Amino acid sequence: MRQACLNAVYELARADDRVVFIGSDLGVGTLAAFRKEFPERFVMEGVSEANVLGMAAGLAMEGHIVYVNTLAVFLTRRAFEQAAIDIALHNLNVRLIGNGGGLVYAPLGPTHMAIEDVALMRAVPNMAIVAPADAREMQRIMPLVHAQEGPVYIRLAKGNDPIVTSEDEPLAFGRPVCCRSGADALILSTGITLRIALEAAELLAREGAEAGIAHCPTLKPLDRDALAHAMQPVPAVVSIEEHVLSGGLGSIAAEVIAETPWRRPKRFKRLGLPDAYPSRYGSQADLLKFYGLTPEHLAEAVLSLRDNTGSG
Amino acid sequence: MAGNECAEQTPPLDSRSILLRKEILRVLEHSRRGHLGAAFSLVEILRVLYDDILHFKSTAPDWPARDRFILSKGHGCLALYVLLAEKGFFPREELERFCKPEGILGGHPDARKIPGVETSTGSLGHGLSAGLGMALHARMANAPHRVFVVLGDGECNEGSVWEAAMSAGKHRLSNLTAIVDYNKMQSYGSTAEVQNLEPFADKWRSFGFAVREVDGHDIAALREVLRAAPFDRDRPSAVICHTLKGKGIALTEGNPAWHHKSRISDDELRSLYDGIEDTPCVKPV
């Protein structure tokens, strides 16, 4: 997915001479073709995220569309004020490409795991957030990101994630993608949790339960009416995200559910990371399992809500 | 040049410098609040920039060929506002609405509202990075305009200032000039006590800047130094301006109590006006 994103930046740079790329001490050879073709628009800075975001703001004020890439935690935690004040306050065309959203950097520990990046960026006025499910969706969403007015935070997954999205699904910035319908429940996913949702829906189908899926590759802005519309026919909603439960997809869903006048109340459950820094190493898959972000657990959560719907 | 040595040898303020300070007092008369000490130490630096150095069109603030100016120490904005009004970026009456709900001039400059302000500042340690981005753009576009950033000395406690300085040195941006208002006084007290910056000029030099030091209240000296920038065609420039916080009124000079004041009383205001009247004044340089 990261490669798809950076390839897209290169292609965008070929088509649009306003594009500038700034990295913060990235891996050797990153975007080598971009650097060779447009050396003046390729900037590799040191480990200095505050300065990198400020520079990006200065370039964007001059009319550039600036793509900044480094680890998600450093873009969102380390340089939060620069993201907010230099970039978002001025509604500048800076795109923050965050490597390792969620538990990707599990072996590297809590300093490198971006478990609250969505909440941080979501709280910043003018900041848009995208979290695609796979490389295909990343490739499809990048032209939409490029066309946005104002800053965008792009949450990257691990890379080599299975391709689970389809070219045929309509994709619009700020709109959920309803990729499966089902009368018993609606699963909300974002980022790589779409794969978990799809697998859970298959498990549920085997149990005779039909779960729909509304996937949110854009978390902000997010068309709340479209989300409410997707929730409308079902009695139960379960959200799943690779992020703390506060401030991300589950919070968005809770807000929509709480503020929509339903004829019958919804049963609702959020799956995500607890209010704690991860205390284990291992792989992203290990930690997803540890925190119950699995198809099996998601399917259980859906069945539990469905089975309790009548009594609620 | 070290310590307050040059500030002590400063020639008396001329009538224009006195007038600009009276205009700042007029703003305070309406708002009864503001960072007076920080503004008074800046007056001559900003005056020389706007009178003699910067290329701009106040009726077309976005004129592409303008020099970019960033007041990174945004709390010194009273001095900036007075000069922007004088140069015609907005009507003088706007000064009377400083910090008022209907005004465009807040306690720190907001680029979304104020013609002539390139980027919003107030949180310290942001302006040099933004200026660096603008200077990089000018070089990419092969544009001759330049970028000037005024920083405070307390601001130079921020690590991001030195990230930006290191990067400006790396990029050899001779179109970027950092100007430090080195009044040697920050909010709590002297910079020597709170966070010593010395050897300050050497620091900038070691980060890749060509450095000059100047008396920040001496108009002729400031003109000479700022006209000489860039000092090296292969390096960014840094001008360390030795100044006196609260310069111009005995009551406020070097007095940390006047770093920021709110609820300024009638008596205090009278003392300020009396003080400025007592300040020796010469003809404009």
PDB file of N, CA, C and O in Angstrom, chain B residues 122-144:
ATOM      1  N   GLY B 122       2.513  32.937  16.684  1.00  0.00           N
ATOM      2  CA  GLY B 122       2.038  33.110  18.052  1.00  0.00           C
ATOM      3  C   GLY B 122       2.624  31.987  18.883  1.00  0.00           C
ATOM      4  O   GLY B 122       3.254  32.206  19.910  1.00  0.00           O
ATOM      5  N   SER B 123       2.432  30.774  18.397  1.00  0.00           N
ATOM      6  CA  SER B 123       3.164  29.664  18.978  1.00  0.00           C
ATOM      7  C   SER B 123       4.592  29.773  18.455  1.00  0.00           C
ATOM      8  O   SER B 123       4.812  29.857  17.239  1.00  0.00           O
ATOM      9  N   LEU B 124       5.549  29.775  19.362  1.00  0.00           N
ATOM     10  CA  LEU B 124       6.927  30.082  18.949  1.00  0.00           C
ATOM     11  C   LEU B 124       7.596  28.894  18.269  1.00  0.00           C
ATOM     12  O   LEU B 124       7.241  27.743  18.490  1.00  0.00           O
ATOM     13  N   GLY B 125       8.563  29.222  17.416  1.00  0.00           N
ATOM     14  CA  GLY B 125       9.351  28.176  16.775  1.00  0.00           C
ATOM     15  C   GLY B 125       8.772  27.678  15.468  1.00  0.00           C
ATOM     16  O   GLY B 125       9.175  26.630  14.976  1.00  0.00           O
ATOM     17  N   HIS B 126       7.833  28.411  14.883  1.00  0.00           N
ATOM     18  CA  HIS B 126       7.212  27.973  13.633  1.00  0.00           C
ATOM     19  C   HIS B 126       7.678  28.774  12.417  1.00  0.00           C
ATOM     20  O   HIS B 126       7.683  28.275  11.303  1.00  0.00           O
ATOM     21  N   GLY B 127       8.005  30.041  12.626  1.00  0.00           N
ATOM     22  CA  GLY B 127       8.182  30.951  11.486  1.00  0.00           C
ATOM     23  C   GLY B 127       9.364  30.626  10.591  1.00  0.00           C
ATOM     24  O   GLY B 127       9.292  30.787   9.368  1.00  0.00           O
ATOM     25  N   LEU B 128      10.462  30.155  11.187  1.00  0.00           N
ATOM     26  CA  LEU B 128      11.660  29.928  10.365  1.00  0.00           C
ATOM     27  C   LEU B 128      11.433  28.752   9.406  1.00  0.00           C
ATOM     28  O   LEU B 128      11.877  28.802   8.251  1.00  0.00           O
ATOM     29  N   SER B 129      10.720  27.734   9.848  1.00  0.00           N
ATOM     30  CA  SER B 129      10.427  26.602   8.966  1.00  0.00           C
ATOM     31  C   SER B 129       9.526  27.037   7.811  1.00  0.00           C
ATOM     32  O   SER B 129       9.756  26.655   6.659  1.00  0.00           O
ATOM     33  N   ALA B 130       8.516  27.818   8.120  1.00  0.00           N
ATOM     34  CA  ALA B 130       7.620  28.302   7.061  1.00  0.00           C
ATOM     35  C   ALA B 130       8.419  29.158   6.072  1.00  0.00           C
ATOM     36  O   ALA B 130       8.277  29.025   4.850  1.00  0.00           O
ATOM     37  N   GLY B 131       9.282  30.025   6.616  1.00  0.00           N
ATOM     38  CA  GLY B 131      10.112  30.863   5.752  1.00  0.00           C
ATOM     39  C   GLY B 131      11.062  30.037   4.903  1.00  0.00           C
ATOM     40  O   GLY B 131      11.319  30.357   3.733  1.00  0.00           O
ATOM     41  N   LEU B 132      11.545  28.966   5.485  1.00  0.00           N
ATOM     42  CA  LEU B 132      12.428  28.049   4.755  1.00  0.00           C
ATOM     43  C   LEU B 132      11.701  27.433   3.561  1.00  0.00           C
ATOM     44  O   LEU B 132      12.246  27.348   2.454  1.00  0.00           O
ATOM     45  N   GLY B 133      10.445  27.034   3.777  1.00  0.00           N
ATOM     46  CA  GLY B 133       9.636  26.499   2.676  1.00  0.00           C
ATOM     47  C   GLY B 133       9.442  27.548   1.590  1.00  0.00           C
ATOM     48  O   GLY B 133       9.539  27.253   0.395  1.00  0.00           O
ATOM     49  N   MET B 134       9.186  28.788   2.005  1.00  0.00           N
ATOM     50  CA  MET B 134       8.981  29.864   1.032  1.00  0.00           C
ATOM     51  C   MET B 134      10.272  30.151   0.261  1.00  0.00           C
ATOM     52  O   MET B 134      10.245  30.425  -0.945  1.00  0.00           O
ATOM     53  N   ALA B 135      11.390  30.091   0.958  1.00  0.00           N
ATOM     54  CA  ALA B 135      12.680  30.342   0.308  1.00  0.00           C
ATOM     55  C   ALA B 135      13.022  29.218  -0.669  1.00  0.00           C
ATOM     56  O   ALA B 135      13.565  29.466  -1.752  1.00  0.00           O
ATOM     57  N   LEU B 136      12.674  27.978  -0.288  1.00  0.00           N
ATOM     58  CA  LEU B 136      12.888  26.851  -1.208  1.00  0.00           C
ATOM     59  C   LEU B 136      12.059  27.041  -2.475  1.00  0.00           C
ATOM     60  O   LEU B 136      12.524  26.797  -3.583  1.00  0.00           O
ATOM     61  N   HIS B 137      10.820  27.485  -2.267  1.00  0.00           N
ATOM     62  CA  HIS B 137       9.960  27.738  -3.436  1.00  0.00           C
ATOM     63  C   HIS B 137      10.582  28.794  -4.346  1.00  0.00           C
ATOM     64  O   HIS B 137      10.616  28.615  -5.571  1.00  0.00           O
ATOM     65  N   ALA B 138      11.061  29.880  -3.744  1.00  0.00           N
ATOM     66  CA  ALA B 138      11.643  30.957  -4.560  1.00  0.00           C
ATOM     67  C   ALA B 138      12.804  30.421  -5.384  1.00  0.00           C
ATOM     68  O   ALA B 138      12.956  30.760  -6.559  1.00  0.00           O
ATOM     69  N   ARG B 139      13.589  29.550  -4.761  1.00  0.00           N
ATOM     70  CA  ARG B 139      14.708  28.995  -5.510  1.00  0.00           C
ATOM     71  C   ARG B 139      14.226  28.059  -6.624  1.00  0.00           C
ATOM     72  O   ARG B 139      14.727  28.117  -7.744  1.00  0.00           O
ATOM     73  N   MET B 140      13.229  27.229  -6.320  1.00  0.00           N
ATOM     74  CA  MET B 140      12.664  26.337  -7.359  1.00  0.00           C
ATOM     75  C   MET B 140      12.117  27.152  -8.523  1.00  0.00           C
ATOM     76  O   MET B 140      12.249  26.758  -9.681  1.00  0.00           O
ATOM     77  N   ALA B 141      11.458  28.265  -8.189  1.00  0.00           N
ATOM     78  CA  ALA B 141      10.808  29.082  -9.220  1.00  0.00           C
ATOM     79  C   ALA B 141      11.786  30.060  -9.858  1.00  0.00           C
ATOM     80  O   ALA B 141      11.394  30.840 -10.725  1.00  0.00           O
ATOM     81  N   ASN B 142      13.036  30.028  -9.394  1.00  0.00           N
ATOM     82  CA  ASN B 142      14.046  30.970  -9.892  1.00  0.00           C
ATOM     83  C   ASN B 142      13.571  32.408  -9.738  1.00  0.00           C
ATOM     84  O   ASN B 142      13.781  33.257 -10.609  1.00  0.00           O
ATOM     85  N   ALA B 143      12.893  32.670  -8.638  1.00  0.00           N
ATOM     86  CA  ALA B 143      12.329  34.000  -8.374  1.00  0.00           C
ATOM     87  C   ALA B 143      13.286  34.781  -7.477  1.00  0.00           C
ATOM     88  O   ALA B 143      13.853  34.219  -6.538  1.00  0.00           O
ATOM     89  N   PRO B 144      13.462  36.061  -7.749  1.00  0.00           N
ATOM     90  CA  PRO B 144      14.476  36.819  -7.009  1.00  0.00           C
ATOM     91  C   PRO B 144      14.036  37.330  -5.635  1.00  0.00           C
ATOM     92  O   PRO B 144      14.854  37.876  -4.903  1.00  0.00           O
TER      93      PRO B 144
END
